[in-house]
Short mmCIF file of C-alpha atoms in Angstrom, two decimals:
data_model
loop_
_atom_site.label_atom_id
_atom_site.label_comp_id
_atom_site.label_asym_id
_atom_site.label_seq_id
_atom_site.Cartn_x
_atom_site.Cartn_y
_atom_site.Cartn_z
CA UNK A 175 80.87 123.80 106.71
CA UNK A 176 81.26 125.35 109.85
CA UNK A 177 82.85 123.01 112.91
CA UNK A 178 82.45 124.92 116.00
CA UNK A 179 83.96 123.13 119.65
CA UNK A 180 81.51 123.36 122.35
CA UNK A 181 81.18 122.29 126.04
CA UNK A 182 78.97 120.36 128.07
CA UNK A 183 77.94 123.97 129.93
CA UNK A 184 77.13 125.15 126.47
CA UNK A 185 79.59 127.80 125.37
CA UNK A 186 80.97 127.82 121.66
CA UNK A 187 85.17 128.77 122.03
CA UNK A 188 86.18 127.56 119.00
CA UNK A 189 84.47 128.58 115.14
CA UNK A 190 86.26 128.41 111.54
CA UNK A 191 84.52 129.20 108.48
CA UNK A 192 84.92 128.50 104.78
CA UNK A 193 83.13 129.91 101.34
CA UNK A 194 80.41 132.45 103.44
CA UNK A 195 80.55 132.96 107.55
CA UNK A 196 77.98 131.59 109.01
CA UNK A 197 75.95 132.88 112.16
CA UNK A 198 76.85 131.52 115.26
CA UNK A 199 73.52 131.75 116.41
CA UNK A 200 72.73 128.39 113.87
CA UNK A 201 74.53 126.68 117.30
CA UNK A 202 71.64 127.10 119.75
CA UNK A 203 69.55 124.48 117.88
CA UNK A 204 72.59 122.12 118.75
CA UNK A 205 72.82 123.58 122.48
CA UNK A 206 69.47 123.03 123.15
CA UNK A 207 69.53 119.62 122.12
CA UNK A 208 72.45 119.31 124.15
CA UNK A 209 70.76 120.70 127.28
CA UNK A 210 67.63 118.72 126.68
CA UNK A 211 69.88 115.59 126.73
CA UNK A 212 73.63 115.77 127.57
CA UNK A 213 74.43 111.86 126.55
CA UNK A 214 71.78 111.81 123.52
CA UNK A 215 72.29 114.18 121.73
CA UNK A 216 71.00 113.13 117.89
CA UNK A 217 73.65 113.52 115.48
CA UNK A 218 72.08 115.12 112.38
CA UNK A 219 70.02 118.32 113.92
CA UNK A 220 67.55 120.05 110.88
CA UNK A 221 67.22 123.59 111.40
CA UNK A 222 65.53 125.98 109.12
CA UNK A 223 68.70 126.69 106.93
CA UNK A 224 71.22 124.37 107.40
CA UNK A 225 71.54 120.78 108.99
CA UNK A 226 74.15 120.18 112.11
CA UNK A 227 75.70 117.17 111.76
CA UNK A 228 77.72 116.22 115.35
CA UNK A 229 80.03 114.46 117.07
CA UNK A 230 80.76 114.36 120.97
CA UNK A 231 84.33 113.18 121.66
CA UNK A 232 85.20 113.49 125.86
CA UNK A 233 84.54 116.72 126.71
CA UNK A 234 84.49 118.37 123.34
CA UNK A 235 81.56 118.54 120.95
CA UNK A 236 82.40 119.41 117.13
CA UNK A 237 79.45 120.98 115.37
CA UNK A 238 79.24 121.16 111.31
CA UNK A 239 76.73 123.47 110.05
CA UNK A 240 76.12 122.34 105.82
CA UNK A 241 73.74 124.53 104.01
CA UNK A 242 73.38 121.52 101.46
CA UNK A 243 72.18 117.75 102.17
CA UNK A 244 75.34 115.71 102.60
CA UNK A 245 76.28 112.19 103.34
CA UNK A 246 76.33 112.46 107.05
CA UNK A 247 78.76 109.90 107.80
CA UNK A 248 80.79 111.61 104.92
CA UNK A 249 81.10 114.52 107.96
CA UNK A 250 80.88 112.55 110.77
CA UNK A 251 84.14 110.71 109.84
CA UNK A 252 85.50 113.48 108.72
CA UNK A 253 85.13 115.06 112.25
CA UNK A 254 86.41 112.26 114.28
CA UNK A 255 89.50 112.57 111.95
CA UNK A 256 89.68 116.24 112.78
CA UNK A 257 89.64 114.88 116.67
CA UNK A 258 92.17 112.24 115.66
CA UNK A 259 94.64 114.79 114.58
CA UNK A 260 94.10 116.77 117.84
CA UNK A 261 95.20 113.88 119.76
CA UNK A 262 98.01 113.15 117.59
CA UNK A 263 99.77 116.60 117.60
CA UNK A 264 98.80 117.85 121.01
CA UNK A 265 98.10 114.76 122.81
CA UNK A 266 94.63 115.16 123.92
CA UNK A 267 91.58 117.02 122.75
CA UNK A 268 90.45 119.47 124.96
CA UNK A 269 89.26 122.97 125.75
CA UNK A 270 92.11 123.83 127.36
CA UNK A 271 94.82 122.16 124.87
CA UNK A 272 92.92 123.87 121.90
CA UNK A 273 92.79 127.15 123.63
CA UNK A 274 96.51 126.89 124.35
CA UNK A 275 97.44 126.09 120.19
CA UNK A 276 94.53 128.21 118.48
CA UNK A 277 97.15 129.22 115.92
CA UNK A 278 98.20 125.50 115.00
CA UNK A 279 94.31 124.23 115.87
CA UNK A 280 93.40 127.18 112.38
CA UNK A 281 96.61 126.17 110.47
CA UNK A 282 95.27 122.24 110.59
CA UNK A 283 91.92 123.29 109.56
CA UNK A 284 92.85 125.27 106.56
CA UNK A 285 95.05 122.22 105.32
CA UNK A 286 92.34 119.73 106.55
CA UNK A 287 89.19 121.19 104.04
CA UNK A 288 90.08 123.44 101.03
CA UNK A 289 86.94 125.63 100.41
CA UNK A 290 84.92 123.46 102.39
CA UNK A 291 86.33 119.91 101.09
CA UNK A 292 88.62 117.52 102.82
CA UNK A 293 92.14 117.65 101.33
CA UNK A 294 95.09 116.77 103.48
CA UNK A 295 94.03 114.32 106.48
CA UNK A 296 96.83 111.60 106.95
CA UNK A 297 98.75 112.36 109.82
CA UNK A 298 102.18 112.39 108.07
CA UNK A 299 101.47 114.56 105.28
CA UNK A 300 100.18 116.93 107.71
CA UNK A 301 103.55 117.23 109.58
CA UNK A 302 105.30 117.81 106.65
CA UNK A 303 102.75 120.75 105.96
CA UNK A 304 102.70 122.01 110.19
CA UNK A 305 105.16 121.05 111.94
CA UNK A 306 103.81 119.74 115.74
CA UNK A 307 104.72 122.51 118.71
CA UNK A 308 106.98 122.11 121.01
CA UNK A 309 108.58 124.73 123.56
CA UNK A 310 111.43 126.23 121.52
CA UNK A 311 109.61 125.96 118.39
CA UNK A 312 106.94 127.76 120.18
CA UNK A 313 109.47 130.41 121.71
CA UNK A 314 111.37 130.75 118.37
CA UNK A 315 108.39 131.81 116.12
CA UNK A 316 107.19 134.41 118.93
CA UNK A 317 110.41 136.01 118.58
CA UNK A 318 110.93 135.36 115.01
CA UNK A 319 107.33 135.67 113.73
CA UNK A 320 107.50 132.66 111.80
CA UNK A 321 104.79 130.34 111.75
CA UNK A 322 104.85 126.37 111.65
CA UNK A 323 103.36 125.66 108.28
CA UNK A 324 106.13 124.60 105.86
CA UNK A 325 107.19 126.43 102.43
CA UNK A 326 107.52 123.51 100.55
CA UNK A 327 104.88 121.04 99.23
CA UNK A 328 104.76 117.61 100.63
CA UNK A 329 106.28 115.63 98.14
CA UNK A 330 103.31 112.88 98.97
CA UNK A 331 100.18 115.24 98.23
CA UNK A 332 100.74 114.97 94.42
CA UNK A 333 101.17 111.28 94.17
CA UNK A 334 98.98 108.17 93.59
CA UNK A 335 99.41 107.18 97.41
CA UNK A 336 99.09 110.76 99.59
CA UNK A 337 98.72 108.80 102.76
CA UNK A 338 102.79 108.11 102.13
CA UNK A 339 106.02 110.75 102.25
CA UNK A 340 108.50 109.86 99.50
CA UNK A 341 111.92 109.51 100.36
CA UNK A 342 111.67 107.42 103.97
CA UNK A 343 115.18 105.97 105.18
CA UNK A 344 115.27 104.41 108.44
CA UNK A 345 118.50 102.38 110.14
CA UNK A 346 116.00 99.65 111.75
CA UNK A 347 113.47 99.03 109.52
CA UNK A 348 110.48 97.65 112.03
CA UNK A 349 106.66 96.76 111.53
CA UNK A 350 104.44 96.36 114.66
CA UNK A 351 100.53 95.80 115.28
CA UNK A 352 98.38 95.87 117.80
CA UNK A 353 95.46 93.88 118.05
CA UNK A 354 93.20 95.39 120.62
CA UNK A 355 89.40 93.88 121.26
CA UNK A 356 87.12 95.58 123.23
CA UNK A 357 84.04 93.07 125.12
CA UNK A 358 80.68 94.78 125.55
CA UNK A 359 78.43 92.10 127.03
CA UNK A 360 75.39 92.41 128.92
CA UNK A 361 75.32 89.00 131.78
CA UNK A 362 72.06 88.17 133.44
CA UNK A 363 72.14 87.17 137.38
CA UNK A 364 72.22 83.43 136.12
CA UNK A 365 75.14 83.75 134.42
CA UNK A 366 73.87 83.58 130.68
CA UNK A 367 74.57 86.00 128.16
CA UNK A 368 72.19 88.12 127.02
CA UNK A 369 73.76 90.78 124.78
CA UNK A 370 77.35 90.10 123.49
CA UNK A 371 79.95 91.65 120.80
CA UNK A 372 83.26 92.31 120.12
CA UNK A 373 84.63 95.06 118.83
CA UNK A 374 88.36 95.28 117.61
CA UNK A 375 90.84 97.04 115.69
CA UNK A 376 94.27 96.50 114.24
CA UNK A 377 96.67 99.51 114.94
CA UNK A 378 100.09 99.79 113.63
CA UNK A 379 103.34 101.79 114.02
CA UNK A 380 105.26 101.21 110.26
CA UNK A 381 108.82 102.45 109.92
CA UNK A 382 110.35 101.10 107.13
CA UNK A 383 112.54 102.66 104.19
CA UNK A 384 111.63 103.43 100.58
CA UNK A 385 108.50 102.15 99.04
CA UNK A 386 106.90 98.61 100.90
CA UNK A 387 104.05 96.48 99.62
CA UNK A 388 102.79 94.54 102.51
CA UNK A 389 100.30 91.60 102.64
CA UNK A 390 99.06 90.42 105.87
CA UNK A 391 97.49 87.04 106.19
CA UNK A 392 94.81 85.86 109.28
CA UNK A 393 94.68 82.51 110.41
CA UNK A 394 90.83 82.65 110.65
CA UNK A 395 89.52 85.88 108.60
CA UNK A 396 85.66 84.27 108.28
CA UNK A 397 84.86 85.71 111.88
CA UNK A 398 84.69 89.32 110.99
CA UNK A 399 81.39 90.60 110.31
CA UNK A 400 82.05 94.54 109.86
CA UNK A 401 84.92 95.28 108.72
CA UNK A 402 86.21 99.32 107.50
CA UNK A 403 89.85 99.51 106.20
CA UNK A 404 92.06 102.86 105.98
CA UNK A 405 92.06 104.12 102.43
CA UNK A 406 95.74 102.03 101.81
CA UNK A 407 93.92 98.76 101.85
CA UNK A 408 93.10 97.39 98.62
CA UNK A 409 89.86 96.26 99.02
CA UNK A 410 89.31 94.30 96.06
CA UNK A 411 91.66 91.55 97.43
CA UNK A 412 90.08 91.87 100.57
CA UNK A 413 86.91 90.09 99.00
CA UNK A 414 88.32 88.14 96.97
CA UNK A 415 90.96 86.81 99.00
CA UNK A 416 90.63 88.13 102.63
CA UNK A 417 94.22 89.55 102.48
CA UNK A 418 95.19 92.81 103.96
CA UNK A 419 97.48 93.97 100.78
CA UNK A 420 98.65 97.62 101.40
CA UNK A 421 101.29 100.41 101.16
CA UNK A 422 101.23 101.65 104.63
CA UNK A 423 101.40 105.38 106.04
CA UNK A 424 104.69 106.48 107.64
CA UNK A 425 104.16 105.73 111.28
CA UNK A 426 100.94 104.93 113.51
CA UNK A 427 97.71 104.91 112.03
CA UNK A 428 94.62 102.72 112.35
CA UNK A 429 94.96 99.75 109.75
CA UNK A 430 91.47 98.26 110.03
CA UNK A 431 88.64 98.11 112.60
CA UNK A 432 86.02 95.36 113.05
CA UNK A 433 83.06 93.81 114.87
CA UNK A 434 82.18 90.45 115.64
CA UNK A 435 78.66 89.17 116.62
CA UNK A 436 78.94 85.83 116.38
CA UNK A 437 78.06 83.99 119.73
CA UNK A 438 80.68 80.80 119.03
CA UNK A 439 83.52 83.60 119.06
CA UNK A 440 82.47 86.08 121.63
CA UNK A 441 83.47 84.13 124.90
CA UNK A 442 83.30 86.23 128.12
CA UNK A 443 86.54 86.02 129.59
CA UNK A 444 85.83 86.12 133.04
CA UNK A 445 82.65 85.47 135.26
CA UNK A 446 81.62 86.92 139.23
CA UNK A 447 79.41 85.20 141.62
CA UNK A 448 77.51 87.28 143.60
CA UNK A 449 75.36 87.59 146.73
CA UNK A 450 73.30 90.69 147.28
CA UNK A 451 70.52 90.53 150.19
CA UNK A 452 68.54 93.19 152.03
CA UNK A 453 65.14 92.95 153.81
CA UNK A 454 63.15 96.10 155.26
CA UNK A 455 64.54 97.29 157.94
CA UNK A 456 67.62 95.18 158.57
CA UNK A 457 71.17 95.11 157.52
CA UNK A 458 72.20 93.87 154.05
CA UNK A 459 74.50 91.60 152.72
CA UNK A 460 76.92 91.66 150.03
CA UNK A 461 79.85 88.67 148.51
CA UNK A 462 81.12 89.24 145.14
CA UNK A 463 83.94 86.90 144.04
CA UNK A 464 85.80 87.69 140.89
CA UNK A 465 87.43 84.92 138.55
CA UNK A 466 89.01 84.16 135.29
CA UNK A 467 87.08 82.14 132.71
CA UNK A 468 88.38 80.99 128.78
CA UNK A 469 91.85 82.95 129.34
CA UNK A 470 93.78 80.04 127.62
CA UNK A 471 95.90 81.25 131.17
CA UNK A 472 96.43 84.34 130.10
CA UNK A 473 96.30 86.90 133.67
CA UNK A 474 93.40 89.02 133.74
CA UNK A 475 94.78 92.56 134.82
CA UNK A 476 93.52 95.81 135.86
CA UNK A 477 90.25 94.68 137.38
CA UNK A 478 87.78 96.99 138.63
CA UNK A 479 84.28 97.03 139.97
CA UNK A 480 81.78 99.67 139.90
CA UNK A 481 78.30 98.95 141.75
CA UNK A 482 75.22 101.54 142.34
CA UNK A 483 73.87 100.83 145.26
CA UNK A 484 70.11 100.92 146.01
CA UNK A 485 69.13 104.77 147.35
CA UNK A 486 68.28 103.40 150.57
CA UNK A 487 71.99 102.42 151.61
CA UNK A 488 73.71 104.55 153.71
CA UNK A 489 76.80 102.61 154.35
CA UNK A 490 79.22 99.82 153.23
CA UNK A 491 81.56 97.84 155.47
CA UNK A 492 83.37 95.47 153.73
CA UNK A 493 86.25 92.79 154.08
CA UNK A 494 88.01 92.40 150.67
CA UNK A 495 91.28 89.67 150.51
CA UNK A 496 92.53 92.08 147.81
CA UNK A 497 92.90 95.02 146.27
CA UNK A 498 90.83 98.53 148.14
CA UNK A 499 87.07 99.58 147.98
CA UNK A 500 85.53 103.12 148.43
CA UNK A 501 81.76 103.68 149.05
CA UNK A 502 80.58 107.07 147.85
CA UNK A 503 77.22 108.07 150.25
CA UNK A 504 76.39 110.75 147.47
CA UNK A 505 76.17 108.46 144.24
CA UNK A 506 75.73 105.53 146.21
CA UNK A 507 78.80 103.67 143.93
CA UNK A 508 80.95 101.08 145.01
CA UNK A 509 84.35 100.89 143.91
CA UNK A 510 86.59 97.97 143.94
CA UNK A 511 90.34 97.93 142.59
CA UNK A 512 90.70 94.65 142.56
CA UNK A 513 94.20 94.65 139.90
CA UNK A 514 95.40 91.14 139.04
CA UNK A 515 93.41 88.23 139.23
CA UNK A 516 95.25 85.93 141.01
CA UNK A 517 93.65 81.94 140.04
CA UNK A 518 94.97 80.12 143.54
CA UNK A 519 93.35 82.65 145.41
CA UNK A 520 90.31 84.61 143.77
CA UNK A 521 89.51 88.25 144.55
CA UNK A 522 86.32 88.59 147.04
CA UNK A 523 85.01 91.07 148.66
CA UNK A 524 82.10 90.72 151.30
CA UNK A 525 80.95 92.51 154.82
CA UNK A 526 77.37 94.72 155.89
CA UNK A 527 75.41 97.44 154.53
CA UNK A 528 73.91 99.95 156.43
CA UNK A 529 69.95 100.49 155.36
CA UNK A 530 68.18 103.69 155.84
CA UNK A 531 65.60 103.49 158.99
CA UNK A 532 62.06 103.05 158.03
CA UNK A 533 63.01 101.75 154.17
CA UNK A 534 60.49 100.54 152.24
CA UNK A 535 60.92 100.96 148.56
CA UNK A 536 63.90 98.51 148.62
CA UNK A 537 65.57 98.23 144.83
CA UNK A 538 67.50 95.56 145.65
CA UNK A 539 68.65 94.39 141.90
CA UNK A 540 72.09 96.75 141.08
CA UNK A 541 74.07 95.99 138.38
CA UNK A 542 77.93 95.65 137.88
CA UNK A 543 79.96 97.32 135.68
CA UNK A 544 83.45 95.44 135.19
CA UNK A 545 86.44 97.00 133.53
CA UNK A 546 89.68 94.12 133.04
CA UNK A 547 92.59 93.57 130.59
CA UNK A 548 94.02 90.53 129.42
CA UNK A 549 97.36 90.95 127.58
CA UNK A 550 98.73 88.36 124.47
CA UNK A 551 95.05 87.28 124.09
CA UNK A 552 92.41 88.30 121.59
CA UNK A 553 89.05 86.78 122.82
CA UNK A 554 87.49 86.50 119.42
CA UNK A 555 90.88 83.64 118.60
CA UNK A 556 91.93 86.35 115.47
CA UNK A 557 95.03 85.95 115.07
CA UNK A 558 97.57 87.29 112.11
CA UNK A 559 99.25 84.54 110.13
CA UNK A 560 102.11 86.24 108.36
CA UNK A 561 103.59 89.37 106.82
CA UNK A 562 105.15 89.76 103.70
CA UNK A 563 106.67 92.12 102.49
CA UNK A 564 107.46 92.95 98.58
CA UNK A 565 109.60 95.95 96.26
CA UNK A 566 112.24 95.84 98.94
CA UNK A 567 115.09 94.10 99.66
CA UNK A 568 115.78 94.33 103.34
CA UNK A 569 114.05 92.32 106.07
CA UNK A 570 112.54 94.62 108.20
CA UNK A 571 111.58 93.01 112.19
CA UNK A 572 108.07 92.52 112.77
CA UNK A 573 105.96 91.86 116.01
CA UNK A 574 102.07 91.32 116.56
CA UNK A 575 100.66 92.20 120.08
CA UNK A 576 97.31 91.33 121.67
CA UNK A 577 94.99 93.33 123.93
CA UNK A 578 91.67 92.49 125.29
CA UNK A 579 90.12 94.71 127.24
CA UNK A 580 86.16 95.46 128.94
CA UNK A 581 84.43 97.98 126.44
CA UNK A 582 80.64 98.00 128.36
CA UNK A 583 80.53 95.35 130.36
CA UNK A 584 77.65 94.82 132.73
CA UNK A 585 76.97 92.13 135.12
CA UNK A 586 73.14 92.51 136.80
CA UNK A 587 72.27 91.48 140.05
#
């Protein structure tokens, strides 16, 4: 396997090889592709000799090149792990972050796949391997030579639970999660729903001492409908009993992520009445007004609008009550920062546009896309019942947050 880090101008900075080298000329089949179709770009490619299996993360692309048939999401996942850790050590995953840690970007990679299988890819046992740069580390092994990958073993890797580092002691023992849902809907210019889904995931940040068995408990577990668990979860009692029973990681990792497609829990958590109007030749109109909907009066923050306007617009002048708006003549897009939602007085925004002289193919049907949060609210109603804890003695503090947020939310015209 071959993962090679490529941009969207097609350039290949970043290769690592294991068992035989491989030809970096195998990456022009992917580059191709990617020049054919920058957002599409299919993510097993067959090629003579091998097959490129891919995954596009921001503004990185990671490339495998297997010269056998594998399970492709076998790679793929193994990839977005490889991201994962990225983000985790250097906080971000880009050309210029990798280019400025090449040395601990090959050290991760040789730990991460041993002769071309994955071997160490929790988080915690890796920073007991490589220990994450910072300046004087950085300064001190220039001068000293040294490098940041440990002389001693993990004492986790050997054990029946490698996602764990013996020997944890912390003064506050604590346990939070995060329940984050992200809407993707698709609403019609009535109002109705015509495409609607949740997707969510449980993240958690675990510091507790010794050895914990935790069991975590939903109030209403029957309204997942795909559900993937990290390797701690014992699944078994999943299905039989729909209990999250687990020895956690050290830290923050991803617990579980799910999707819900059922259309009694997806409620849309806010709505926007609109007015749109433009004739040949005249001036346009335009009144949007932005409000909360099935909130259980929760705030809806961090509202923003984004509209394309028709080709033929040359101008916006607009009134909003709240928040600012800036027309880009280029793109044609309409921004609105709307921020909070504010119930006794709702957001609008309404005023001219300017229409091209002489217009006369008039697409006058734009769509809305809507970005929001809503905090101590999870729009499918999940919520986590209780968490036990067993083979310690201490009571450690525990706390459960909720996020909704837009995912791709569109609102047509």
């Amino acid at each position: 396997i071959s993962p090679s880090l490529s941009r969207t101008h097609s350039e290949v900075f970043l290769e690592k090889h294991w068992r035989s080298v491989v030809s970096r000329s195998v990456c022009e089949y992917f580059l191709d592709a990617q020049r054919a179709a920058p957002y599409d770009v299919p993510p097993v490619i067959a090629t003579p000799h091998y097959y490129l299996i891919t995954v596009q993360r921001d503004s990185v692309s990671l490339v495998a090149a297997c010269k056998q048939e594998v399970p492709p999401l076998f790679v793929i996942e193994f990839l977005h792990r490889v991201v994962d850790t990225f983000q985790d050590y250097f906080g971000d995953c880009s050309e210029s972050v990798i280019k400025d840690n090449y040395v601990v970007v090959y050290e991760l990679l040789d730990e991460m796949l041993d002769n071309g299988f994955p071997l160490a890819t929790e988080s915690n046992i890796l920073k007991e391997l490589i220990k994450p740069p910072n300046i004087l580390r950085t300064i001190a092994n220039t001068v000293t030579g040294k490098s940041n990958v440990s002389t001693t073993l993990p004492s986790g890797q050997l054990s029946a639970i490698p996602w764990r580092r013996s020997g944890v002691r912390y003064n506050n023992n604590e346990a939070y999660f995060d329940v984050i849902e992200e809407v993707d809907a698709i609403i019609d210019k009535s109002g109705s729903t015509v495409f609607a889904e949740i997707q969510g995931h449980i993240d958690c940040c675990i510091k507790l001492s010794g050895m914990p068995d935790l069991t975590l408990s939903f109030m209403n577990p029957r309204l997942f409908d795909d559900v993937s668990f990290h390797p701690c979860v014992r699944f078994k009692r999943w299905e039989a009993e729909r209990l999250l029973s687990f020895i956690p990681p050290d830290g923050n990792f991803r617990l579980m992520s799910y999707q819900s497609y059922q259309p009694s829990v997806v409620t849309i958590p806010i709505y926007i009445r609109h007015n749109f109007s433009i004739k040949t030749g005249e001036q346009g109109r335009l009144d949007l007004t932005i409000g909360p909907r099935n909130t259980l009066g929760r705030t809806v923050d961090k509202v923003k609008l984004e509209l394309t306007m028709p080709k033929c617009v040359l101008n916006c002048l607009l009134t909003p009550n709240q928040g600012k708006y800036t027309f880009d003549s280029v793109s044609k897009t309409l921004s609105w920062d709307v921020g909070r939602i504010d119930v006794s007085k709702l957001p609008n925004i309404r005023g001219s546009v300017s229409i091209m002289p002489g217009s006369t193919n008039i697409d006058a049907n734009p769509s809305i896309n809507v970005q929001f949060q809503i905090s101590q609210l999870a729009v499918s109603g999940l919520k986590v019942n209780r968490l036990d804890m067993y083979g310690e003695k201490y009571k450690p503090f525990k706390g459960v947050k909720y996020l909704t947020k837009a995912g791709k939310f569109q609102v047509r015209m």
